[in-house]
CSV table of C-alpha atoms in Angstrom, one decimal:
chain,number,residue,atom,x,y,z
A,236,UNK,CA,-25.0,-5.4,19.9
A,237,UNK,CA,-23.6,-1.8,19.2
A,238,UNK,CA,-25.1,1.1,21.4
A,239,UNK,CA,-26.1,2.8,18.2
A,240,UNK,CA,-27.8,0.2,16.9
A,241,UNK,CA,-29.9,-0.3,20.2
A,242,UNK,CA,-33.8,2.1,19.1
A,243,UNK,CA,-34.9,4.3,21.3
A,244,UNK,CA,-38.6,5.8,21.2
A,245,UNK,CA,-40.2,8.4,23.2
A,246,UNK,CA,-41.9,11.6,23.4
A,247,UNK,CA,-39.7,14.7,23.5
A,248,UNK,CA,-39.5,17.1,25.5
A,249,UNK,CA,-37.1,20.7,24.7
A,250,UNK,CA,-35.5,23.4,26.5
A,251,UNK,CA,-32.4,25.3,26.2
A,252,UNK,CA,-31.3,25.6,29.9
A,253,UNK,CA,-31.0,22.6,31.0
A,254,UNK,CA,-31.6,23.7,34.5
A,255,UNK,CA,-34.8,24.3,33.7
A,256,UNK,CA,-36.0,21.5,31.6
A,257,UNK,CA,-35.3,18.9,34.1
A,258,UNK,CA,-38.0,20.1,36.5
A,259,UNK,CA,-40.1,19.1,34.0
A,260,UNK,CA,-39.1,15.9,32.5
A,261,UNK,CA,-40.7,12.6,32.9
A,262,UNK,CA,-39.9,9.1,32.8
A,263,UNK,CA,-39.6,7.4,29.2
A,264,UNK,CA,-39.1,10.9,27.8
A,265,UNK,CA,-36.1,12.5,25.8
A,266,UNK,CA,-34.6,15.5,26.4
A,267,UNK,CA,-34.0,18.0,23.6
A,268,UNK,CA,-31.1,20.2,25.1
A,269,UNK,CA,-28.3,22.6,23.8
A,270,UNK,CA,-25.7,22.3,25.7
A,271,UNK,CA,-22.1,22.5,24.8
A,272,UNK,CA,-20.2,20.1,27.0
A,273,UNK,CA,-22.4,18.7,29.3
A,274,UNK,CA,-21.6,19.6,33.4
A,275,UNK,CA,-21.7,16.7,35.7
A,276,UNK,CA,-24.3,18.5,37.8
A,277,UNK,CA,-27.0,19.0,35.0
A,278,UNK,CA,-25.8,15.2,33.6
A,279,UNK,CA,-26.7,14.2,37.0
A,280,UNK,CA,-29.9,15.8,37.0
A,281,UNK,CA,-30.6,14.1,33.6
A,282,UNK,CA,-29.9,10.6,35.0
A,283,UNK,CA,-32.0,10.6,37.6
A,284,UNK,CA,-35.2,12.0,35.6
A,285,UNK,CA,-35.5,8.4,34.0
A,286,UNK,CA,-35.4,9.8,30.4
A,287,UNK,CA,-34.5,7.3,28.0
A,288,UNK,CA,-32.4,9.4,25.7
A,289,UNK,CA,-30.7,12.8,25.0
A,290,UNK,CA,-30.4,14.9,21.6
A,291,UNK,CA,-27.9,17.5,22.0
A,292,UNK,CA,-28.2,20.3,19.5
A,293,UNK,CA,-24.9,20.9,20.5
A,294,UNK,CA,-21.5,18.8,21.3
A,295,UNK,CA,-22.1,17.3,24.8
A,296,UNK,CA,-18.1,17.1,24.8
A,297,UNK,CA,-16.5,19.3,22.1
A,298,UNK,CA,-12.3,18.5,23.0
A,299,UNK,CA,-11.5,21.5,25.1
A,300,UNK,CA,-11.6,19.6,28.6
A,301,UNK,CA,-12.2,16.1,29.7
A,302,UNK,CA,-16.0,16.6,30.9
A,303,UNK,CA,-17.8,14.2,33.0
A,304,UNK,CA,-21.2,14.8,31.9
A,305,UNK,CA,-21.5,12.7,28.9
A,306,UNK,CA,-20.2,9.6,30.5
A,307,UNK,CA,-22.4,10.0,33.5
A,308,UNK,CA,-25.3,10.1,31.0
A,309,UNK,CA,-24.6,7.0,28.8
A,310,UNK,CA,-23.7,4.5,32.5
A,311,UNK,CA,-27.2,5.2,33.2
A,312,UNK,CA,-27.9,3.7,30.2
A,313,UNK,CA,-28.9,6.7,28.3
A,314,UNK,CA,-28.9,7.0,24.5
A,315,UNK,CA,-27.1,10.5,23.1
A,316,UNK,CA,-27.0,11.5,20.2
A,317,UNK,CA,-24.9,15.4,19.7
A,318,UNK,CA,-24.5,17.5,17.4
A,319,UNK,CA,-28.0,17.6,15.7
A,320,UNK,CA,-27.7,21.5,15.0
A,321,UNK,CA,-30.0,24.3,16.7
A,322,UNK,CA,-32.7,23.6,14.5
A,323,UNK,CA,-33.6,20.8,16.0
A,324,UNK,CA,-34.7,23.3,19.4
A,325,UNK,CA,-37.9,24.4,17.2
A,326,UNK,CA,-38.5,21.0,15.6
A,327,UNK,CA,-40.7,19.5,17.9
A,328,UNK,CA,-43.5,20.3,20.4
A,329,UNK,CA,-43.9,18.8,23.9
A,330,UNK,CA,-44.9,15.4,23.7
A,331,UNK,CA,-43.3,14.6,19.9
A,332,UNK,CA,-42.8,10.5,19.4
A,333,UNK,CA,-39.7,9.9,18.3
A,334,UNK,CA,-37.2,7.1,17.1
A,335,UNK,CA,-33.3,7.3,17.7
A,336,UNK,CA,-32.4,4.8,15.2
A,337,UNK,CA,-28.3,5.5,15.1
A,338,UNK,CA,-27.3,8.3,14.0
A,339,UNK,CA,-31.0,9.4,12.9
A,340,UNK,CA,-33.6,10.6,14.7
A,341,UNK,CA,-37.1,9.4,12.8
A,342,UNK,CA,-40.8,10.5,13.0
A,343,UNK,CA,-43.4,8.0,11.5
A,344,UNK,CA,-40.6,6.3,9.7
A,345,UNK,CA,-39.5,9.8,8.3
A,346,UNK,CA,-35.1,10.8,9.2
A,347,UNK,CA,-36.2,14.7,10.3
A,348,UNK,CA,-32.5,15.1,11.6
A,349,UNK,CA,-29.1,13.4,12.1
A,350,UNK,CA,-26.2,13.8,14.6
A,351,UNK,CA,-23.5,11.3,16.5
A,352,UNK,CA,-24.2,8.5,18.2
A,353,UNK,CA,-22.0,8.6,21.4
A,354,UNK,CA,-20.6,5.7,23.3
A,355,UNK,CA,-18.5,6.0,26.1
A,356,UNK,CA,-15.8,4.3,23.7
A,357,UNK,CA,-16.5,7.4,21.1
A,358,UNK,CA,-16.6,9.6,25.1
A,359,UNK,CA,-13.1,8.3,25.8
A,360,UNK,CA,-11.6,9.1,22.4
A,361,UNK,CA,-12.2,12.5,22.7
A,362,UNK,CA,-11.1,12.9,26.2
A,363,UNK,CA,-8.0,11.4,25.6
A,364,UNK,CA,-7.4,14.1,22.6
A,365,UNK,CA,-8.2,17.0,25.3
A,366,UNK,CA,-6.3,15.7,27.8
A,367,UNK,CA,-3.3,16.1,25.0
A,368,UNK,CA,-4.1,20.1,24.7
A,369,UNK,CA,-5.1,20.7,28.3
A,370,UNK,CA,-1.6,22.4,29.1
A,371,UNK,CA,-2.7,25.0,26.2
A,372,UNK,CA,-6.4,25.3,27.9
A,373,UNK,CA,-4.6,25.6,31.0
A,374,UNK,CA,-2.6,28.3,29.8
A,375,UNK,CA,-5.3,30.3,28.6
A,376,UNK,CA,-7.6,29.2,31.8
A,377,UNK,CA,-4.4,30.8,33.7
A,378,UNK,CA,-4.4,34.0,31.5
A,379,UNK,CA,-7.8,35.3,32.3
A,380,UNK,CA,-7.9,34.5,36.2
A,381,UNK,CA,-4.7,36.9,36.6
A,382,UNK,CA,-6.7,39.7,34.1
A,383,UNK,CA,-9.7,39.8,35.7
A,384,UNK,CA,-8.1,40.4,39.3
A,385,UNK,CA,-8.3,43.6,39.0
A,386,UNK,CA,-12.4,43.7,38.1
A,387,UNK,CA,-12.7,41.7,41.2
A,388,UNK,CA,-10.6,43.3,44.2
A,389,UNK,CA,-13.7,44.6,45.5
A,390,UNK,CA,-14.3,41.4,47.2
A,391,UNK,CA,-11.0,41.8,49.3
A,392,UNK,CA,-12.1,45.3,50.3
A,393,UNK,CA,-12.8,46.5,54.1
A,394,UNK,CA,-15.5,48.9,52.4
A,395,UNK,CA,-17.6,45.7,51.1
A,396,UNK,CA,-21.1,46.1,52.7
A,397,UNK,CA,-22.6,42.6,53.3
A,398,UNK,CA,-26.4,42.7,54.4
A,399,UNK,CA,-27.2,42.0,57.8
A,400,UNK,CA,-30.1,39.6,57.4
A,401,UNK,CA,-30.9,39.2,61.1
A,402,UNK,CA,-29.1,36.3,61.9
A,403,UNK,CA,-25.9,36.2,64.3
A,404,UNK,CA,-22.6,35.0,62.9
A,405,UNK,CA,-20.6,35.6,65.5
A,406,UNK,CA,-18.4,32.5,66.9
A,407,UNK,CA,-20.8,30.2,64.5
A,408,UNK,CA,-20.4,27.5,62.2
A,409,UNK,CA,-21.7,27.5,58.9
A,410,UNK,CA,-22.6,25.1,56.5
A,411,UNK,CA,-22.8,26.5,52.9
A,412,UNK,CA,-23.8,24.0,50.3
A,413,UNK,CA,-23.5,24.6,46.4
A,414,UNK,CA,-24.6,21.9,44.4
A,415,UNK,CA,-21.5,20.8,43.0
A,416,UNK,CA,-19.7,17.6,42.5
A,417,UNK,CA,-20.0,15.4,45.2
A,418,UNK,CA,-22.2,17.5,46.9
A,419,UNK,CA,-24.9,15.0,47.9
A,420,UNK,CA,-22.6,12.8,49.2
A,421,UNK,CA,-20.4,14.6,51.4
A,422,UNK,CA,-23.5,16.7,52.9
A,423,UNK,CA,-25.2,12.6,53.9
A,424,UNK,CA,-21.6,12.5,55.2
A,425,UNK,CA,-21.6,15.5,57.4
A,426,UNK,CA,-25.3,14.7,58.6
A,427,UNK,CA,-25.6,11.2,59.5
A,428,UNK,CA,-21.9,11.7,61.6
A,429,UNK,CA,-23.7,14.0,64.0
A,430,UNK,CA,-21.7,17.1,62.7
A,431,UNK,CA,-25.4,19.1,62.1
A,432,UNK,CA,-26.6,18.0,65.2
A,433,UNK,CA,-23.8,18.9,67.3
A,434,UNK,CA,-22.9,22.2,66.0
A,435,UNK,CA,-26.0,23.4,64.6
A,436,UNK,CA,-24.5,25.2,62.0
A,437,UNK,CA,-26.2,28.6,60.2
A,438,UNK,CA,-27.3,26.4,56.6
A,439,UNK,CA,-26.5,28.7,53.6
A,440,UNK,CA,-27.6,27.4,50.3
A,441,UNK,CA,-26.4,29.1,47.6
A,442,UNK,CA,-29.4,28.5,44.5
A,443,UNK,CA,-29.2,25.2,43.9
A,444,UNK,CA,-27.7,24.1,46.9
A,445,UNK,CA,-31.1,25.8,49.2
A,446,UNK,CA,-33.1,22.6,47.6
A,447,UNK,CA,-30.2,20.2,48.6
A,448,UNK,CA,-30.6,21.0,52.1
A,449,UNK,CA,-34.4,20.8,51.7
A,450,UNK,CA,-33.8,17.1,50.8
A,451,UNK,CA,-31.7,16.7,53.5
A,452,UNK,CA,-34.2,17.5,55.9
A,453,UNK,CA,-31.9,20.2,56.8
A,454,UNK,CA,-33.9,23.4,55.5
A,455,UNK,CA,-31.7,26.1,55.3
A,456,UNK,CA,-31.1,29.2,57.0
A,457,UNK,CA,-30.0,31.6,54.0
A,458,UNK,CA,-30.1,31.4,50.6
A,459,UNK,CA,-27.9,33.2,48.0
A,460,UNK,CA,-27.9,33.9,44.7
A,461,UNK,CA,-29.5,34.7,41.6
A,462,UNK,CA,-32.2,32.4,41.5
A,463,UNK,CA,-32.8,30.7,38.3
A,464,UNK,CA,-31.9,27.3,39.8
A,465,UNK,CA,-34.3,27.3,43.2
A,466,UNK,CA,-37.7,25.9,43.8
A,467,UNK,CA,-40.4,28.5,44.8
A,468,UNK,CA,-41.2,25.8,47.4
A,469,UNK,CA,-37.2,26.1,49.0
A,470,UNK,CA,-38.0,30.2,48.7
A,471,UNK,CA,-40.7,29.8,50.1
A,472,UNK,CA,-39.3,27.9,53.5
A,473,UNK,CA,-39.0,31.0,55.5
A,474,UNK,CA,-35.1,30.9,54.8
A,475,UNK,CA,-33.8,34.7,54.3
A,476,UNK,CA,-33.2,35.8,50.4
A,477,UNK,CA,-30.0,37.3,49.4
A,478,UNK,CA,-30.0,38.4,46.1
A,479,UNK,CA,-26.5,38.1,44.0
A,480,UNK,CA,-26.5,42.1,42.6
A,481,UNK,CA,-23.5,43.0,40.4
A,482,UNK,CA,-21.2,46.2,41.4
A,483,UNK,CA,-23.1,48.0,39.2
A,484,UNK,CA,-25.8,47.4,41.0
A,485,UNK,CA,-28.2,45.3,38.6
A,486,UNK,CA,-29.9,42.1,40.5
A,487,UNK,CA,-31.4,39.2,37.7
A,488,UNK,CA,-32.4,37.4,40.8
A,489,UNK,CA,-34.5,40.3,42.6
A,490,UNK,CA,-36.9,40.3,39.3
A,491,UNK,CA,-37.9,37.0,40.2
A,492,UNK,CA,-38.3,37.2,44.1
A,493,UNK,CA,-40.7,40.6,42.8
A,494,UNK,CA,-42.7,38.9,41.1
A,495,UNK,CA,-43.2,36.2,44.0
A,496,UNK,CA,-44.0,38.7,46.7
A,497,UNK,CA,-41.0,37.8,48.9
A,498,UNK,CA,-39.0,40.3,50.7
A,499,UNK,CA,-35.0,39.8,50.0
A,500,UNK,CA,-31.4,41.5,50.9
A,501,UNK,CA,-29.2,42.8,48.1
A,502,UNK,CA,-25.6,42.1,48.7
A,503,UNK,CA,-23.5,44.5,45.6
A,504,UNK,CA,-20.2,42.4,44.8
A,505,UNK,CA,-18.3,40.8,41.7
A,506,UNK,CA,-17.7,37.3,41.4
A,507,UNK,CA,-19.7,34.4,42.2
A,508,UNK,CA,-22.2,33.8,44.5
A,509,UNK,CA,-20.3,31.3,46.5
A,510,UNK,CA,-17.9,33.5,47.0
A,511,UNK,CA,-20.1,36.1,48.6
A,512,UNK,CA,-21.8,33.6,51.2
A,513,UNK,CA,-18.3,33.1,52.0
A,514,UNK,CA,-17.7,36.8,52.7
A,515,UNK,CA,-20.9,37.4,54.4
A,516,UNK,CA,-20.3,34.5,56.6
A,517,UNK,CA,-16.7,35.6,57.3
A,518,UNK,CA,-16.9,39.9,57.9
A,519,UNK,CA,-19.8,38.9,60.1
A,520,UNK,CA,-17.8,36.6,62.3
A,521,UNK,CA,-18.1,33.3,61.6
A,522,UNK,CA,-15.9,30.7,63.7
A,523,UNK,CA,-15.7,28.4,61.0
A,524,UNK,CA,-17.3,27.6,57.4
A,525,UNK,CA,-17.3,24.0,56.4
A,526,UNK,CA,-17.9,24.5,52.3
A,527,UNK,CA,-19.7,21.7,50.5
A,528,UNK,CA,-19.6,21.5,46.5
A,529,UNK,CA,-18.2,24.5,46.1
A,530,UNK,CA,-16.6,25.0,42.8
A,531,UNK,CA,-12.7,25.1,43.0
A,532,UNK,CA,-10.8,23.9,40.3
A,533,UNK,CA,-10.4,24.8,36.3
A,534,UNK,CA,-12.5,21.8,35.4
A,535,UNK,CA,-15.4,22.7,37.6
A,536,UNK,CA,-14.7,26.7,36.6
A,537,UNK,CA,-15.1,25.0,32.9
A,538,UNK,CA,-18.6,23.1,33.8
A,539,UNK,CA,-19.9,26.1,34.6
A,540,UNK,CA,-19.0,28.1,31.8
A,541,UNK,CA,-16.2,30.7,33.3
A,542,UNK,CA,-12.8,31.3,31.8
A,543,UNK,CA,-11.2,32.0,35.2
A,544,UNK,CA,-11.6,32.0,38.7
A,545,UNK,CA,-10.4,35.5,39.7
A,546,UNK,CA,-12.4,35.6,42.0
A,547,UNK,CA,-12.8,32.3,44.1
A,548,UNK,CA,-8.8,32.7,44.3
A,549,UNK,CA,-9.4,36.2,46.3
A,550,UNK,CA,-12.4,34.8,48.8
A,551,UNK,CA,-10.0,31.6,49.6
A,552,UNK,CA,-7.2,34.0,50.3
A,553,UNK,CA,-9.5,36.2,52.9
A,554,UNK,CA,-11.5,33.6,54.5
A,555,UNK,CA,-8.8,30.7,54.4
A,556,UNK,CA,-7.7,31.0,57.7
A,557,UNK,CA,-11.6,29.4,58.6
A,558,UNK,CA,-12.7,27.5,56.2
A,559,UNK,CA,-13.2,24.0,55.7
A,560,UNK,CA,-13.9,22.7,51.5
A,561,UNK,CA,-15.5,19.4,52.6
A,562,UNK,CA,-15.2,18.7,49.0
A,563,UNK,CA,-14.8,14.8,48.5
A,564,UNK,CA,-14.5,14.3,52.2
A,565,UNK,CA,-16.9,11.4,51.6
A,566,UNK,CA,-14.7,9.6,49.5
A,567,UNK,CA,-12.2,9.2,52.8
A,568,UNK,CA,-14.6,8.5,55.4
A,569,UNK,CA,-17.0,5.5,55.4
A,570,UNK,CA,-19.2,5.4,58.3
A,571,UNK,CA,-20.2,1.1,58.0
A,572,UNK,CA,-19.0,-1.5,59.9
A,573,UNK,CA,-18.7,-4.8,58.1
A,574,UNK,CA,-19.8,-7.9,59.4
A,575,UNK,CA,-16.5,-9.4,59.1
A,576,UNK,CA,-14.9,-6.6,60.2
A,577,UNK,CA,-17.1,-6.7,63.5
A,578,UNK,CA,-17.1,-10.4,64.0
A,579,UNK,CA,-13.0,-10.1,64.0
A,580,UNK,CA,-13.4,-7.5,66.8
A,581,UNK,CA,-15.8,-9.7,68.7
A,582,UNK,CA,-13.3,-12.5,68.6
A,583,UNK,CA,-10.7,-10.7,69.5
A,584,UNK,CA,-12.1,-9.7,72.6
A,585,UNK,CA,-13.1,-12.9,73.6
A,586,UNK,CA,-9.8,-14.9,72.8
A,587,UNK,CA,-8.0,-11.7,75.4
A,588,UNK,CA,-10.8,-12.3,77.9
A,589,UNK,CA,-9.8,-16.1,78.0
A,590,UNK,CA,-6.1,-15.6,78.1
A,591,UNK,CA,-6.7,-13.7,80.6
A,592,UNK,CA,-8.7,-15.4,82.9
A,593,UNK,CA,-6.3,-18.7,82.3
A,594,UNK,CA,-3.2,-16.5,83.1
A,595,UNK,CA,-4.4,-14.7,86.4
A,596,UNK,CA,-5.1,-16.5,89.4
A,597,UNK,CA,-7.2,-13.6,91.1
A,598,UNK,CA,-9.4,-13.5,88.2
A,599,UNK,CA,-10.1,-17.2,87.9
A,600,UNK,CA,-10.6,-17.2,91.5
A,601,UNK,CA,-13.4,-15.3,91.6
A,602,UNK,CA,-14.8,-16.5,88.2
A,603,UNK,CA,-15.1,-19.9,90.4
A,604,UNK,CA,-16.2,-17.8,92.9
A,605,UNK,CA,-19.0,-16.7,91.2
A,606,UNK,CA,-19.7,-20.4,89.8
A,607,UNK,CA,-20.1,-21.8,92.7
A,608,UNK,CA,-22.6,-18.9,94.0
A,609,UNK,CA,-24.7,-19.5,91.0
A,610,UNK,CA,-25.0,-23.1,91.5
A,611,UNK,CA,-24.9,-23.6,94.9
């Protein structure tokens, strides 16, 4: 059996940040999305909402870069079906029953729109016809971090005036967590090896990142950013706000924050709000900052919608000298001890305790010693 002939039914449910809609998902539902090459992180966030299936107004992998979203989607066993046009975001209300029967998606028996069925077979062709033109997207990736260094050399300045939110930096670690790839991962990592508990790092989460130290059981300290990806119940933890404001002084975040009665900072800088967690840690004397899903290459700059990474490049360069991108560390550090593996060690300690005992007189002689006590 095919995937697109395998029928999927279940009530809909639509929204165009996907962000958004998954806070509100339920199991057995599909998700009506538009979004153009689906991130890892909101493909992620799909998979573990127990949907049954996604309809993509738009191409959940349109050529330009190999994304991992659309393959994390269909492993969990997720029907998609892309390209079904924007008119599909107005077709149906909350709570719609539909059929994804191939490339048609059916009410009552009626086609009311059609798209592509993906498979990761159908994933895999077009990845392998990006990977072909990713020196050109490279190229261009390349061209637009060099021109917008100039629109972001505020962030190297000594004039840059970070917030002082009340909390002492100096000689501190800090933990800054973004949810990025491999970010719940590598934060288990970093807890269950006693690296929070010994250090007690300052916990920054930047948006996203606030409600992945929540889960942790590690709430966090700080949060930054602009807001649109936070829980009220995270901003509500009694971690201090920083609002992500632009140099020219607008903040989207602060309208937010307003209208939930809670009292924030405004730090004024280009860029990303990673990067300014970074700085904030850093001019306020921070000993080290161990960075966890932060985003740092064109792929992830891609995922998240930017043409270039003016910016990140200029944080790395001033806080390099302490920072620590714990990015994937996971993937080179297993904590578990196998049974076998333990067994072995056992053994071995055992077969050197008998040789020896059968090689040293002294030893032997008071092993005998000690018999003969007992026994006596």
């Amino acid at each position: 059996m095919t995937v697109a002939s395998i029928v999927v039914t279940g009530a809909t449910r639509t929204d165009a940040r996907t962000k958004d809609l998954v806070k509100r998902l339920r199991v057995g539902e599909v998700a009506v999305i538009d979004h153009k090459d689906l991130d890892r992180v909101a493909a992620e966030t799909l998979a573990e909402s127990g949907i049954v299936a996604v309809i993509n107004a738009s191409e959940s992998s349109s050529g330009r870069y190999p994304n991992e979203g659309p393959v994390i989607v269909l492993e969990a066993g997720i029907a998609l079906l892309d390209g079904v046009g924007a008119d599909i975001m107005d077709r149906f209300d909350d709570g719609t029953v539909v059929t994804i029967h191939g490339d048609e998606v059916l009410i009552d028996d009626e086609v009311v729109a059609t798209g592509v069925r993906q498979s990761l077979e159908s994933i895999a062709e077009i990845h392998d016809r990006s990977r072909a033109t990713l020196g050109a997207e490279f190229i261009r990736f390349v061209e637009n971090t060099v021109e917008y260094f100039d629109h972001n050399r505020d962030l190297v300045s000594d004039d840059l005036e970070v917030p002082d939110v009340g909390i002492s930096f100096e000689g501190r670690h800090v933990l800054m967590v973004v949810r990025g790839h491999d970010y719940r991962e590598d934060l288990l990592l970093l807890r269950n090896t006693g690296y929070v508990n010994e250090q007690r790092p300052i916990l920054i989460g930047v948006d996203g990142g606030a409600d992945a130290l929540v889960e942790m059981g590690m709430p966090p300290d700080i949060i930054v950013g602009d807001f649109d990806s936070v829980s009220e119940s995270a901003l509500r933890g009694g971690a201090k706000l920083v609002v992500h404001a632009f140099p020219n002084g607008r903040a989207p975040g602060a309208e937010r924050l307003d209208e939930l009665g809670l009292d924030y900072f405004t730090f004024k800088a280009s860029g990303t709000s990673e990067d300014i967690a970074m700085l904030m840690a850093f001019n306020q004397g921070a000993s080290l900052i161990v960075a966890v899903g932060t985003h740092s290459s064109m792929v992830d700059f891609l995922d998240k919608g930017r043409s270039g990474m003016a910016s990140t490049i200029l944080t790395r360069m001033k806080v390099g000298p302490i920072l620590v991108d714990a990015k994937g560390v996971n993937r080179l550090y297993h904590s578990a001890v196998r049974k076998r593996d333990l067994m072995l060690l056992v053994a071995g300690a055992l077969a050197a305790i008998i040789i020896i005992v059968n090689v040293s007189d002294p030893i032997r002689l008071v092993i005998h010693s000690i018999w003969a006590d007992l026994t006596g």
